[in-house]
GROMACS .gro file of C-alpha atoms in nm:
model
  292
    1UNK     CA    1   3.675  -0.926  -0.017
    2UNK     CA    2   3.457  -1.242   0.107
    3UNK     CA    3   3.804  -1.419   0.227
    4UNK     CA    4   3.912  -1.090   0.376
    5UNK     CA    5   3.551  -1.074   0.542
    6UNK     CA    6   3.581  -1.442   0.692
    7UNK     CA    7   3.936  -1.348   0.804
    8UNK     CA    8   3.831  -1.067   0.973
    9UNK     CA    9   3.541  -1.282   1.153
   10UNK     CA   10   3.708  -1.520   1.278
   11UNK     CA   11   3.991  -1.270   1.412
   12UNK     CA   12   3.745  -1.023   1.638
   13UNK     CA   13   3.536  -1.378   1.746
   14UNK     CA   14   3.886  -1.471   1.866
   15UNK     CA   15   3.940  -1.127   2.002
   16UNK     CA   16   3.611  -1.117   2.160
   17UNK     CA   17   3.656  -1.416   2.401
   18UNK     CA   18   4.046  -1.319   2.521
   19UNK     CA   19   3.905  -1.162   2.804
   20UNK     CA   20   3.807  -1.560   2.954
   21UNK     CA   21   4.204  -1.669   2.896
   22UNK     CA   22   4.326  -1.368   3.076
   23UNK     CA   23   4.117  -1.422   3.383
   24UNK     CA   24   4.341  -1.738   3.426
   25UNK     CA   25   4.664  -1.546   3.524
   26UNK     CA   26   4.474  -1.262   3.788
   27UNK     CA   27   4.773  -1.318   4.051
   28UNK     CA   28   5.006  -1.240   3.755
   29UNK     CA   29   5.122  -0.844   3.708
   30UNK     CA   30   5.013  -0.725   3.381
   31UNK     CA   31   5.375  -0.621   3.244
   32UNK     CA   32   5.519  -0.924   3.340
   33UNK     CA   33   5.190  -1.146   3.149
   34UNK     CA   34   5.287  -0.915   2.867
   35UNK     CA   35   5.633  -0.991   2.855
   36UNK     CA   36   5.543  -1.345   2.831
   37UNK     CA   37   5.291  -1.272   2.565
   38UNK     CA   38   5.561  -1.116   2.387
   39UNK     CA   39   5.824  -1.409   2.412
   40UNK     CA   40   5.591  -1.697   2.359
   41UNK     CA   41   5.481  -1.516   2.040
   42UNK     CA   42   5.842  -1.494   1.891
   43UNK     CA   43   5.855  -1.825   1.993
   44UNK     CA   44   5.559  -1.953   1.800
   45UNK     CA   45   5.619  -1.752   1.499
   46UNK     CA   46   5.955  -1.794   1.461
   47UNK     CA   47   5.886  -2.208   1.418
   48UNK     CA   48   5.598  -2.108   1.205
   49UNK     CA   49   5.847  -1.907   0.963
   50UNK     CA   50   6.074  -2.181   0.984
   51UNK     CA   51   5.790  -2.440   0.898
   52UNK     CA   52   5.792  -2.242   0.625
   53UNK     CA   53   6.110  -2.194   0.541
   54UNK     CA   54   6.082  -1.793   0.533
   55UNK     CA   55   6.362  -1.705   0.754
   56UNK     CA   56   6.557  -1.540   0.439
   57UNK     CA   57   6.274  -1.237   0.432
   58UNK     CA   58   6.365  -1.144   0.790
   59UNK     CA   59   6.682  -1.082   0.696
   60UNK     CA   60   6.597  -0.855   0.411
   61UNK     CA   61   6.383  -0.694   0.651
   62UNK     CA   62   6.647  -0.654   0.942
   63UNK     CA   63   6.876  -0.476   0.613
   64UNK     CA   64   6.547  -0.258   0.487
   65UNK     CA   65   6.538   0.024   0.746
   66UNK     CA   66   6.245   0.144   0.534
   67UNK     CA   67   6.075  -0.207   0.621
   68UNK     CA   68   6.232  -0.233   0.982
   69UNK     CA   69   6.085   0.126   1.092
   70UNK     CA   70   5.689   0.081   1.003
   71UNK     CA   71   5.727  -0.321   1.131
   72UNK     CA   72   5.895  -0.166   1.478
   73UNK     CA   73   5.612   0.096   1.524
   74UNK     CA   74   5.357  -0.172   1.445
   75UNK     CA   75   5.552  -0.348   1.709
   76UNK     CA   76   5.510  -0.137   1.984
   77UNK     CA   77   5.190  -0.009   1.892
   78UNK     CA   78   5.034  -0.328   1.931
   79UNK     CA   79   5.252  -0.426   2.273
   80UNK     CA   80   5.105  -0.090   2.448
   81UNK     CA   81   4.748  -0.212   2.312
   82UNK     CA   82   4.795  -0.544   2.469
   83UNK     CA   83   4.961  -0.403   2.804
   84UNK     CA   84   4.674  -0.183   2.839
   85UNK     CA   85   4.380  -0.519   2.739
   86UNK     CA   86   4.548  -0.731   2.997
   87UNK     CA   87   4.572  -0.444   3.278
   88UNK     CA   88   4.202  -0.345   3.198
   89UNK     CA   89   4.058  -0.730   3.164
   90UNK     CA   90   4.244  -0.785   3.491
   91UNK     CA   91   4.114  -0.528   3.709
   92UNK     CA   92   3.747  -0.576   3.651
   93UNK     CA   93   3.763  -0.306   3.353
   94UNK     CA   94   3.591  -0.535   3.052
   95UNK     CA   95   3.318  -0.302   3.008
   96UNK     CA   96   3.553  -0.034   2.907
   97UNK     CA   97   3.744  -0.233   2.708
   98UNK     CA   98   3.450  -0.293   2.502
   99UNK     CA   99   3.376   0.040   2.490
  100UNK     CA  100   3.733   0.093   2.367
  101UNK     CA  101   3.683  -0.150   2.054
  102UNK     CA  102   3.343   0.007   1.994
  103UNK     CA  103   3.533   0.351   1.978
  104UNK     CA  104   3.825   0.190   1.734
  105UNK     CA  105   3.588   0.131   1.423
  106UNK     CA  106   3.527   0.545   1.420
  107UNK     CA  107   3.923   0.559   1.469
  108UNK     CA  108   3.951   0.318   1.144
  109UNK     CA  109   3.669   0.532   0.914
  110UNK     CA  110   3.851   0.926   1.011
  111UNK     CA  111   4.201   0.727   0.944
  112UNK     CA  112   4.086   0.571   0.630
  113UNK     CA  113   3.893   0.928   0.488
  114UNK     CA  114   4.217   1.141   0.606
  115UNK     CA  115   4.501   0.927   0.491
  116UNK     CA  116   4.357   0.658   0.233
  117UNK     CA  117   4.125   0.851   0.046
  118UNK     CA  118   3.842   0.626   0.113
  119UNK     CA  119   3.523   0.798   0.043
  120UNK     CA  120   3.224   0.651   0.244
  121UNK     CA  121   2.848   0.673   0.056
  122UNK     CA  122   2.569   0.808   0.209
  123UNK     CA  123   2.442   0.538   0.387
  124UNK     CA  124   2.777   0.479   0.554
  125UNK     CA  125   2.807   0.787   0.657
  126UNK     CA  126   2.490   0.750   0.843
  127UNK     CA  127   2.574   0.446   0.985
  128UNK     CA  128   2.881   0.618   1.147
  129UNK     CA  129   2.697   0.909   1.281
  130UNK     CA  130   2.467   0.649   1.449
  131UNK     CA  131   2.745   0.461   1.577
  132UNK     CA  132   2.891   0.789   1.707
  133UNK     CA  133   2.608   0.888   1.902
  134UNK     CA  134   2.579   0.526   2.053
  135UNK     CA  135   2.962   0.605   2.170
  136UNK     CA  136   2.840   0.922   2.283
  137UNK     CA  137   2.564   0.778   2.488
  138UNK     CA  138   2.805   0.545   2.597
  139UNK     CA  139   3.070   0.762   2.678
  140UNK     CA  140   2.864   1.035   2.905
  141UNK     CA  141   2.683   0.731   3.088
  142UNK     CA  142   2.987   0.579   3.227
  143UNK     CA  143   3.036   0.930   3.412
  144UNK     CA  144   3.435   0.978   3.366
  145UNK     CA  145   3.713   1.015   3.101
  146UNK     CA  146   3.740   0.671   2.993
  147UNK     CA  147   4.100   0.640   2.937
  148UNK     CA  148   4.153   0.272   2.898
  149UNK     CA  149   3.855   0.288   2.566
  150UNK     CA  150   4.079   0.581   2.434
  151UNK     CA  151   4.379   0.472   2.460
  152UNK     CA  152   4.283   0.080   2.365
  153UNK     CA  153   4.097   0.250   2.049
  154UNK     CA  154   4.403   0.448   1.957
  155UNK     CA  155   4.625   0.238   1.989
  156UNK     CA  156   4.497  -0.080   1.776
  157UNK     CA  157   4.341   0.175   1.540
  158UNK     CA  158   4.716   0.322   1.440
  159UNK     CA  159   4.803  -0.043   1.436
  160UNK     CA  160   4.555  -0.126   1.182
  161UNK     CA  161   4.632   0.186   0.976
  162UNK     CA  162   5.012   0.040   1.000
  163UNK     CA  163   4.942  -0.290   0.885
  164UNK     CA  164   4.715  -0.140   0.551
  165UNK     CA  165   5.051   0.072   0.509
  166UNK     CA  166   5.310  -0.203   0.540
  167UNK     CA  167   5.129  -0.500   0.349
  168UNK     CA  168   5.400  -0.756   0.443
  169UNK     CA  169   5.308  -1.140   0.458
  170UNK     CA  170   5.114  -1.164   0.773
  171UNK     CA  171   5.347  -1.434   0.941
  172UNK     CA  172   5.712  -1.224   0.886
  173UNK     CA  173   5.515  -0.909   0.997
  174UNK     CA  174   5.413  -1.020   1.320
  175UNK     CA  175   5.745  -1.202   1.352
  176UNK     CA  176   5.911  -0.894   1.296
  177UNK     CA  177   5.660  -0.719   1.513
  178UNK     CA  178   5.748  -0.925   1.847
  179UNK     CA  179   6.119  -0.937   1.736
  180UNK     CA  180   6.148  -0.556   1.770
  181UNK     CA  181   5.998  -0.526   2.147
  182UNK     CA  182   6.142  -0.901   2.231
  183UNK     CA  183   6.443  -0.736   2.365
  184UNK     CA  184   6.243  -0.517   2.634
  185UNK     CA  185   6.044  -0.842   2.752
  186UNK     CA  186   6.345  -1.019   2.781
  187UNK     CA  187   6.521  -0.717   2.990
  188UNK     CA  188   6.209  -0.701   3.209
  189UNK     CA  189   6.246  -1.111   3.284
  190UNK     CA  190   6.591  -0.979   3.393
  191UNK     CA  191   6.455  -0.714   3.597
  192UNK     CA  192   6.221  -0.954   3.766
  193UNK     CA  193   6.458  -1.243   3.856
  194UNK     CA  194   6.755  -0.981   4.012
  195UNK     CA  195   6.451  -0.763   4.225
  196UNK     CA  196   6.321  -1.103   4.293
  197UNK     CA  197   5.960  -1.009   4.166
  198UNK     CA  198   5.846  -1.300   3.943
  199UNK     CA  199   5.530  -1.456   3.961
  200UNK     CA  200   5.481  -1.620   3.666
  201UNK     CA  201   5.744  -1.879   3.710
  202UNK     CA  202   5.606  -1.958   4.049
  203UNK     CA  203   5.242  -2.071   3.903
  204UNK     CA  204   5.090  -2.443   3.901
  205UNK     CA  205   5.247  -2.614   3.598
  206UNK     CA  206   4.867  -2.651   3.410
  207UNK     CA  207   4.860  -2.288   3.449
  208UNK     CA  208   5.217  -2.183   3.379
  209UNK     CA  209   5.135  -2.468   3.026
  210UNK     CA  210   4.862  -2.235   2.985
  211UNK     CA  211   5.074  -1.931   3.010
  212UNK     CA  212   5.302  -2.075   2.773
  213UNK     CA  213   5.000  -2.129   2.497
  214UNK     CA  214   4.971  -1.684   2.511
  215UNK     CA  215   5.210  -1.707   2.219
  216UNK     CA  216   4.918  -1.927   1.981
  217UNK     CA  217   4.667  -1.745   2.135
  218UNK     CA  218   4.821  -1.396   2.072
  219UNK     CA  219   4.955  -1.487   1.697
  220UNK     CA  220   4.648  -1.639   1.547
  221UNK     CA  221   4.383  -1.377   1.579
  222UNK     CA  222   4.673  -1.122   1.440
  223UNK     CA  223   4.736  -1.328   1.154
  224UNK     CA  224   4.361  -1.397   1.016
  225UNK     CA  225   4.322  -1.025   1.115
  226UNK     CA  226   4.650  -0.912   0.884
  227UNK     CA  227   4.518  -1.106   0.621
  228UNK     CA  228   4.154  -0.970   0.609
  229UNK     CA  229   4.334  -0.584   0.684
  230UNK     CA  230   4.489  -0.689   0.304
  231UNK     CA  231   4.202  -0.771   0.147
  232UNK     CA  232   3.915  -0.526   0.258
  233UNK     CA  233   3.907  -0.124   0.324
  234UNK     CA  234   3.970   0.025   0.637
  235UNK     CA  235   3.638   0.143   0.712
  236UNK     CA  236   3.472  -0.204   0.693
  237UNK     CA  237   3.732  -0.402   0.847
  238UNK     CA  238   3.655  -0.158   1.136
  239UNK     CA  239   3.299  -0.199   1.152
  240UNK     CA  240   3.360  -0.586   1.124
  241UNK     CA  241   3.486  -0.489   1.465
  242UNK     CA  242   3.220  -0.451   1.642
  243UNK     CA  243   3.148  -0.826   1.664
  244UNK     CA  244   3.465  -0.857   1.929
  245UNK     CA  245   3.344  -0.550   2.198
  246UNK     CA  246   2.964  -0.717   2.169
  247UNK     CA  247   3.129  -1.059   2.290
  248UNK     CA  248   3.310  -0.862   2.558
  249UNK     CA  249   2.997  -0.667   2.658
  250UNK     CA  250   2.786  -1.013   2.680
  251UNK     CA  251   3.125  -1.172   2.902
  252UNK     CA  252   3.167  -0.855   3.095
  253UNK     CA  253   2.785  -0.871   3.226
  254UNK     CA  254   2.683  -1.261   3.251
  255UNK     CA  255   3.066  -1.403   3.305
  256UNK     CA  256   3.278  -1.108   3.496
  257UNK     CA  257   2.870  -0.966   3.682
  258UNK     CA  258   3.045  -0.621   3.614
  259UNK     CA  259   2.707  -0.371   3.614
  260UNK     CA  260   2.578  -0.217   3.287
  261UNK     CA  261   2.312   0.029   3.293
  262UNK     CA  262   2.019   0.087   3.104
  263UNK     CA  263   2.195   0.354   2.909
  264UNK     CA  264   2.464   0.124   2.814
  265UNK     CA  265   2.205  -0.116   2.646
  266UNK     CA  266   2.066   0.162   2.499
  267UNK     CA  267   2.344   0.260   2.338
  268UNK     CA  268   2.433  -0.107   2.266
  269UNK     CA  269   2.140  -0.140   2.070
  270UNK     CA  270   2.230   0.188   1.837
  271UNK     CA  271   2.570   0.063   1.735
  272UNK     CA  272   2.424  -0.251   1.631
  273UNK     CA  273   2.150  -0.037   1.409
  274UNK     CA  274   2.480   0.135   1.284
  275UNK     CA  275   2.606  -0.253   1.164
  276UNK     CA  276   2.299  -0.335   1.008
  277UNK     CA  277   2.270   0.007   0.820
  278UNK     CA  278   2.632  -0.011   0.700
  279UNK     CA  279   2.627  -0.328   0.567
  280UNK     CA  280   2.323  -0.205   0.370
  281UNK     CA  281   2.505   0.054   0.273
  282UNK     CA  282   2.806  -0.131   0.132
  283UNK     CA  283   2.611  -0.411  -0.042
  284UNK     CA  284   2.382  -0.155  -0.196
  285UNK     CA  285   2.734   0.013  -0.321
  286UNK     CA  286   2.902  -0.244  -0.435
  287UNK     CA  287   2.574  -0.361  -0.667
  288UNK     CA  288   2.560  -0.031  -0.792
  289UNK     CA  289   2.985  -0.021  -0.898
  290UNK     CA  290   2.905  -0.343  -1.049
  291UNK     CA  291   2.634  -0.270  -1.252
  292UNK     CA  292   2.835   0.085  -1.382
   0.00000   0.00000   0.00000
């Protein structure tokens, strides 16, 4: 649990600050940054698994189509996620992604009660009705359907539930993960170079380097965050969560000067109540189990 809890830390800190690397490639479109994310990935993780001398299991997973179908939703589940993060980050939308990864940790707790079995105590739950009423708040203040929250929140949220499912090593699973939607990226670089669309190849070298670096900057948070989705419920890995939206909020307002309202602090202020109460909660539970 603690080395699933520092996993997870160090995956939505990670998570929290992307917003500042994606600012770097604002002339780029965001399919084509995300086809790059995509390839660069592979590319990282497949020297990775051959560093370790691994590349054996992806063959047993290419032969497993009851391994190759969960990996190849995971796959694309996490692709649209990041389509829609880069999109949103890029056109002056980081206060909605936040509110999307505030939303996601609600996602994780109805996933976890429905399909795991996971039974929240008391305190939790109240910790999760105050963190829905902060979303609430939240939701009604920004004054339209917020479809870039939803569909970031459902989308990383079925990811999560997929990777608690799957439980394969963290470094073949997000191999496997970019292998399955590699072929798209690849067809869209095709696409590009015959409609005579790119961009990305075009940039400064530094910043085309910098491009280059998506696939460690894409593969590491995923990895310490498949590692602490092993090792801790559902439910608190999502409310571990809310450490990456808060460093969004903070970037959106004093780095990106997008506008937050009073409400939004307001609300802000509740989901971080919700934190404190449900790690209360969970300590206070887990000294009680261990003293039965």
């Amino acid at each position: 649990m603690n080395n699933g809890l520092v996993n997870a830390v160090i995956a939505y800190i990670m998570w929290g600050i992307l917003p500042l690397y994606w600012k770097l490639f604002n002339e780029v479109p965001a399919g084509e940054i995300l086809s790059h994310r995509v390839v660069w990935s592979f590319v990282f993780m497949g020297i990775l698994v051959a560093f370790q001398r691994r590349w054996g299991d992806m063959k047993r997973i290419a032969a497993s189509r009851a391994l190759l179908l969960p990996l190849a939703a995971s796959g694309l589940l996490i692709a649209a996620n990041w389509l829609i993060f880069i999109w949103a980050v890029n056109n002056g939308h980081v206060v909605e992604t936040s509110l999307g990864y505030y939303l996601n940790p609600l996602l994780n707790v109805l996933l976890a009660v429905v399909f795991l079995r996971e039974k929240p105590n008391r305190g939790q739950w109240l910790a999760i009705a105050i963190a829905g009423a902060a979303v609430l708040i939240i939701a009604v203040d920004y004054g339209r359907f917020p479809w870039i929250a939803i569909s970031l929140a459902a989308s990383f949220g079925l990811y999560g539930f997929a990777k608690k499912k799957i439980r394969q090593d963290a470094s073949i699973g997000l191999l496997s993960e970019t292998a399955v939607v590699l072929p798209v990226a690849l067809g869209y670089w095709i696409y590009l170079a015959a409609a005579g669309k790119t961009t990305a190849w075009t940039l400064p070298a530094s910043t085309f380097v910098e491009l280059l670096l998506s696939g460690v900057v894409t593969a590491l948070p995923l990895l310490f965050f498949a590692r602490a989705a092993a090792r801790m419920s559902l439910s608190t890995l999502g409310f571990v969560q809310y450490i990456g939206p808060t460093i969004m909020l903070l970037l959106s307002v004093f780095a990106f000067k997008e506008s937050v309202s009073p409400v939004l602090l307001v609300g802000f202020a509740f989901i971080w109540t919700a934190l404190v109460v449900y790690a209360a909660a969970s300590v206070r539970g887990a000294r009680l189990a261990k003293a039965s």
